[in-house]
Coordinates of C-alpha atoms and ligand atoms in Angstrom, one line a residue:
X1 CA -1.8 32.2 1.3
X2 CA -4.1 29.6 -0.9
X3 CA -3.3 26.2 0.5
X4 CA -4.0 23.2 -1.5
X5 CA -5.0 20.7 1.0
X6 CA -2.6 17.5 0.7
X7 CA -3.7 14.4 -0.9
X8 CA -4.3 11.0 1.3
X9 CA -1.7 9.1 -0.7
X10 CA 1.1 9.8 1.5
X11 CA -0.8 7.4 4.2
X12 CA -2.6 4.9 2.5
X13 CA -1.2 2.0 2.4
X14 CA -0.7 -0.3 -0.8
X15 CA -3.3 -3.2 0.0
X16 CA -6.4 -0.6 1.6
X17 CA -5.9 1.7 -1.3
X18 CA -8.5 0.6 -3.2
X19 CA -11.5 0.4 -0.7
X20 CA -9.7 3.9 0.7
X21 CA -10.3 5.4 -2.9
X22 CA -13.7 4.8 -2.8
X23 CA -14.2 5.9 0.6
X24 CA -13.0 9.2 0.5
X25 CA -14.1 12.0 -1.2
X26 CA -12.0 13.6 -4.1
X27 CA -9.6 15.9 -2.6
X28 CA -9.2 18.4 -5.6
X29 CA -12.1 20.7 -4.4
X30 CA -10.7 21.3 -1.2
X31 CA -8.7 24.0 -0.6
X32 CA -8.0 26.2 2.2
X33 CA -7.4 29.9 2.7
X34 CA -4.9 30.4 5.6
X35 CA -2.7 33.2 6.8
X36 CA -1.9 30.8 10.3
X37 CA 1.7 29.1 10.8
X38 CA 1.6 25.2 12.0
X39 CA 1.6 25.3 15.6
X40 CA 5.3 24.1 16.2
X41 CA 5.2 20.2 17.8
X42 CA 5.8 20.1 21.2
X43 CA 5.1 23.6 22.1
X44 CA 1.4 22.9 22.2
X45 CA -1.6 25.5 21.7
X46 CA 0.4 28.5 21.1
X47 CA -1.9 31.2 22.5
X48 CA -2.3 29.1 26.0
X49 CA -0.7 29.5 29.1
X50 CA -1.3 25.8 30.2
X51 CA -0.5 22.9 27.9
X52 CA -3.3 21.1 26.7
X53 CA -4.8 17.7 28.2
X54 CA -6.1 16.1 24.8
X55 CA -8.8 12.8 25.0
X56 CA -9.1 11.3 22.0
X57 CA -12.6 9.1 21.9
X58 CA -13.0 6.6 19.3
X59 CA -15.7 4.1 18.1
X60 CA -18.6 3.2 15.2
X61 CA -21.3 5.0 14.7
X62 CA -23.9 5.0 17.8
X63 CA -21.4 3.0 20.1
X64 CA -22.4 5.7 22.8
X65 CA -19.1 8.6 22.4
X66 CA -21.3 11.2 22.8
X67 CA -22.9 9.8 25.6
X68 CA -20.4 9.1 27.8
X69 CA -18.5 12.6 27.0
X70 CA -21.2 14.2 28.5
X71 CA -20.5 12.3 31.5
X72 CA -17.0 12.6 31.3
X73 CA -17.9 16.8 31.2
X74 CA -19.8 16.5 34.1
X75 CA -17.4 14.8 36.5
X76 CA -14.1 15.6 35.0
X77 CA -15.0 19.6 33.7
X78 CA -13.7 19.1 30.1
X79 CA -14.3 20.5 26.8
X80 CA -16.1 18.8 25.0
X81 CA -15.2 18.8 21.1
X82 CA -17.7 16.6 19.0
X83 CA -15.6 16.4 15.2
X84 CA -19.4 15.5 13.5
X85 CA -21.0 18.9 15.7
X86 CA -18.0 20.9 14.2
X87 CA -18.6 19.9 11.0
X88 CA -22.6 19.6 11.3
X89 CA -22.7 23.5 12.2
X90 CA -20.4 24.3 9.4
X91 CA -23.6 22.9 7.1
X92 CA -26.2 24.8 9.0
X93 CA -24.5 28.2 9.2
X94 CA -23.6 27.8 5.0
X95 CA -20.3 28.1 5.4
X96 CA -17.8 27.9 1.8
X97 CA -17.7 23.9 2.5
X98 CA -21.1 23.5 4.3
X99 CA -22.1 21.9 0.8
X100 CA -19.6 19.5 0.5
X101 CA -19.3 18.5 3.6
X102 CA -22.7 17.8 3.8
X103 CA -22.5 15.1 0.9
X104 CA -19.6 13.9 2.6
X105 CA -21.6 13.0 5.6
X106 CA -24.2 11.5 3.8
X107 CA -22.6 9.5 1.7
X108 CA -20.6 8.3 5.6
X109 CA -17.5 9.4 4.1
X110 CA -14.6 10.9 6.0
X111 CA -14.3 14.9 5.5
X112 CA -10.6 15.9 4.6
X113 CA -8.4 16.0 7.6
X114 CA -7.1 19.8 7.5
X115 CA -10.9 20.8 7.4
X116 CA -11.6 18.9 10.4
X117 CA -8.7 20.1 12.5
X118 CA -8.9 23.2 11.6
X119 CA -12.7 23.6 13.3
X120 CA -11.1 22.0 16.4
X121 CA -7.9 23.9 16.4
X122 CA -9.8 27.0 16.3
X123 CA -12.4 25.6 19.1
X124 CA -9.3 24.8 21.3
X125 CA -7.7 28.1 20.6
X126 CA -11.5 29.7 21.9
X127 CA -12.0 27.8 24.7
X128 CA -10.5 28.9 28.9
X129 CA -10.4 25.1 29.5
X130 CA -7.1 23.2 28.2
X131 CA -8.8 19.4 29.2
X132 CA -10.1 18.6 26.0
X133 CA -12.6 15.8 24.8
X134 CA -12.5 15.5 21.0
X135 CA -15.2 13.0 20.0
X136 CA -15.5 11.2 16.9
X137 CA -11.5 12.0 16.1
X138 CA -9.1 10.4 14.7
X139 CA -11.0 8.6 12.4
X140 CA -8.2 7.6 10.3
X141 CA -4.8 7.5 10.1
X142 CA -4.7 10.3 8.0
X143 CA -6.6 12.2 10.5
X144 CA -4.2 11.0 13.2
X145 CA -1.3 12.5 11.1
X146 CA -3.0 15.7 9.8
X147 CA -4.0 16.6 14.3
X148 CA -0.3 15.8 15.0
X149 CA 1.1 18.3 12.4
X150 CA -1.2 21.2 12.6
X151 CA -1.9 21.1 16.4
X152 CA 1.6 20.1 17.4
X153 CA 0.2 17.8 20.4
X154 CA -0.6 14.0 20.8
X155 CA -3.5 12.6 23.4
X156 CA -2.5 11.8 26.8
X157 CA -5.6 9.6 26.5
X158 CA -7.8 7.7 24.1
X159 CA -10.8 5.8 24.7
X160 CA -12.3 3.5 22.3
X161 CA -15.7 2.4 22.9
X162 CA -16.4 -1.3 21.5
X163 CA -19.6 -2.1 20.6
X164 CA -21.1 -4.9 18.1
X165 CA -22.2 -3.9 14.8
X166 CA -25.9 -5.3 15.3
X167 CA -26.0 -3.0 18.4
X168 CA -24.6 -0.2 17.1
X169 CA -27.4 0.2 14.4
X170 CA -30.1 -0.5 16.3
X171 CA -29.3 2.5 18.7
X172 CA -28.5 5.1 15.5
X173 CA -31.3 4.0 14.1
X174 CA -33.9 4.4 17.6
X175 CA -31.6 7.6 18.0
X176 CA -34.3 10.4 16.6
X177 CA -32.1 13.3 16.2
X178 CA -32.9 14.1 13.0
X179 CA -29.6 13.8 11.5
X180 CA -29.1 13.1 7.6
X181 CA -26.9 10.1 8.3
X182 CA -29.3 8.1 10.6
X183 CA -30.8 5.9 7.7
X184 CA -29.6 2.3 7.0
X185 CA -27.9 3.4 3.9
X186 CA -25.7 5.8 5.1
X187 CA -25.4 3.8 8.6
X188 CA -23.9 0.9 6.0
X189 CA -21.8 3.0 4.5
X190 CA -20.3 4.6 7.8
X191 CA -19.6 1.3 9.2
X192 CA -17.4 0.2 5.9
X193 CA -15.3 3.5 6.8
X194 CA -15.3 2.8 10.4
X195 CA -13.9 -1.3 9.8
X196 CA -11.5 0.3 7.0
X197 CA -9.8 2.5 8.6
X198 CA -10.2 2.4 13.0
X199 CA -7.9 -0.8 13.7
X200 CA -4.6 0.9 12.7
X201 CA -5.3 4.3 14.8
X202 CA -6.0 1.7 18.1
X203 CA -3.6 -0.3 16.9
X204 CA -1.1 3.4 17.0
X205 CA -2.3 4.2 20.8
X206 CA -2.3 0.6 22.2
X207 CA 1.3 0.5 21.0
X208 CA 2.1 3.9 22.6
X209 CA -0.2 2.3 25.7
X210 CA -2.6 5.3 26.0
X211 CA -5.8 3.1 24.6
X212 CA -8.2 2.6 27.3
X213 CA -10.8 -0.1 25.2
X214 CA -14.1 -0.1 26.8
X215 CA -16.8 -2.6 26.5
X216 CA -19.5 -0.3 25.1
X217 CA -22.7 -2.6 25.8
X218 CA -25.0 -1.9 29.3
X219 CA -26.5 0.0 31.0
X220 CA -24.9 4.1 30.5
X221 CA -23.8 4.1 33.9
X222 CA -22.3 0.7 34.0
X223 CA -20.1 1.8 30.8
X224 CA -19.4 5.1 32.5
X225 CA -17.5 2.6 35.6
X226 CA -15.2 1.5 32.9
X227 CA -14.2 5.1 32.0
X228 CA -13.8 6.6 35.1
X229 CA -10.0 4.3 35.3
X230 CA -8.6 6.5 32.3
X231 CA -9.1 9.7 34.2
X232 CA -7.5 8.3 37.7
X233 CA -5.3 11.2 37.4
X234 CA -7.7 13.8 36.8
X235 CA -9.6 16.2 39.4
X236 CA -13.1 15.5 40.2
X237 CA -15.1 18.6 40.0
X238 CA -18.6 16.6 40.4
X239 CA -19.8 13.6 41.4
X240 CA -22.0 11.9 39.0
Ligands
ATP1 N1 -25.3 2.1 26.8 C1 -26.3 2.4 26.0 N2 -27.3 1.5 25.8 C2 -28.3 1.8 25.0 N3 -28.4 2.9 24.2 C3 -27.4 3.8 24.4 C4 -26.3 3.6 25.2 N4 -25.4 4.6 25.1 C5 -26.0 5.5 24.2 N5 -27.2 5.0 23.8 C6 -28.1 5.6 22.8 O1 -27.6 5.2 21.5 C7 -27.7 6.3 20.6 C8 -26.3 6.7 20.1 O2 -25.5 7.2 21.2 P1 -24.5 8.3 20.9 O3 -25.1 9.4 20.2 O4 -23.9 8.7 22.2 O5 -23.4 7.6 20.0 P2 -22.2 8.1 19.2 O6 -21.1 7.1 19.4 O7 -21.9 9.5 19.6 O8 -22.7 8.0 17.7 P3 -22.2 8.9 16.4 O9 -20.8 8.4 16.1 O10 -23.2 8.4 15.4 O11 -22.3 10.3 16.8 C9 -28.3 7.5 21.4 O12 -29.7 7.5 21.1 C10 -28.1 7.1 22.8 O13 -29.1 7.6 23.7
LIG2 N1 -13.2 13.1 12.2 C1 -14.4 13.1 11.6 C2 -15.6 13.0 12.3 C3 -16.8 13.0 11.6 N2 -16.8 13.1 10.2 C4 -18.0 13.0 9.4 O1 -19.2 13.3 10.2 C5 -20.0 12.2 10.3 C6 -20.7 12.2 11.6 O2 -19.7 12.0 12.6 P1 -20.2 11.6 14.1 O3 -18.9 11.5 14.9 O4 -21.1 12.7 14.6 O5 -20.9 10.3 14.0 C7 -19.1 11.0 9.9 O6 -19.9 9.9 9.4 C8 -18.3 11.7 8.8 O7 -19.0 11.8 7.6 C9 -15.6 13.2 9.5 O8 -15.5 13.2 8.3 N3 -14.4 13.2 10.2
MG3 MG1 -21.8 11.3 18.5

């Protein structure tokens, strides 16, 4: 069936909705060709034996998420799910939204939710593991929402790296990757979205006490200390 992909209204609130309106993109292009069901909530990844152990890891642009997942892979053995990779390989392999999403990203705007969790859903559904890592996600609330009602599963864990603006452009902008958003335009624009529309998805997990808030300036290994508490409950497969 053809699936028009709901509008952001729903979520925004009165007194953000005009900064939201010019922060996302318009939503009338988007549209989604889908035969799948919602995964019911509560039941999980449907084609899984074992329920999934979701990380949610929040934080600005260049506050060091990917970083520290790849430590958290190494010592913890999880999946690591990157939201911008996702949607960075839809541009390169020219997929039907590789276009828009790429102005999307360059402009630092936030791609529409059902996009987004659709490339994770289908990464989760792929993968043996069921510890997840899903970096850069939710961005917004809107995100939040959309995750909860296609995947049918909340975190059991979200980490939110805190780091100050000032530092945070100085490392995207030493970063060297090559990506199309690492200019101080774009970086701007991304840290708008990022002071728009973060506080009320930490403010969501703190509530529902699953926020682990890390101080995200030092030394990589000295941040990594502070993560290790979140996963007190999880295996150790190596020692890093
Ligand atoms: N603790 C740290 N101190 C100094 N530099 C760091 C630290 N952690 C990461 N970096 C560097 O900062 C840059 C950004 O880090 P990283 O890519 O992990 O951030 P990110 O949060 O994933 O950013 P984005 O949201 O843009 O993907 C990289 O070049 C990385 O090597
Ligand atoms: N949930 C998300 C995550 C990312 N984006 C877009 O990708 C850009 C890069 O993301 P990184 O996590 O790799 O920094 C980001 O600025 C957004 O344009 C998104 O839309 N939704
Ligand atoms: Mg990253």
């Amino acid at each position: 069936m053809w699936r028009r992909v709901a509008s952001f209204s729903p979520f925004i609130s009165s007194t953000k909705s005009s900064i939201l309106s010019q922060l996302v993109p318009t939503m009338k292009i988007w549209e989604s060709f889908t035969t799948e069901a919602p995964i019911p909530v509560n039941h999980g990844i449907s084609s899984k034996d074992s329920t999934p152990f979701i990380t949610f890891v929040l934080g600005g642009p260049g506050s060091g998420k990917g970083t520290q997942c790849a430590k958290i892979v190494d010592t913890y053995g999880f999946k690591h799910l990157s939201a911008g990779d996702l949607l960075r390989r839809e541009i390169a392999r020219n997929s039907e939204y590789g276009s828009t999403i790429l102005d999307t990203i360059k402009e630092g705007r936030i791609v529409p939710s059902e996009v987004t969790v659709r490339l994770i859903r289908r990464e989760m559904e792929l993968s043996d593991n069921h510890k997840f890592l899903i970096d850069g996600f939710p961005r917004s609330e809107e995100n939040r929402i959309s995750f909860e009602r296609i995947i049918g599963a909340e975190p059991n864990i979200v980490l939110f790296f805190d780091c100050p603006e000032e530092e945070m452009v100085k490392r995207v902008l030493n970063r060297n990757q090559g990506r199309v958003d690492d200019n101080i335009d774009t970086i701007k624009k991304r840290l708008k979205v990022f002071e728009a529309l973060n506080l009320p998805v930490v403010n969501h997990y703190a509530k529902k006490g699953k926020l682990h808030k890390i101080w995200a300036v030092g030394a990589e290994d000295e941040i990594f200390e502070q993560v290790r508490p979140a996963f007190a409950g999880c295996e150790v497969i190596s020692e890093s």
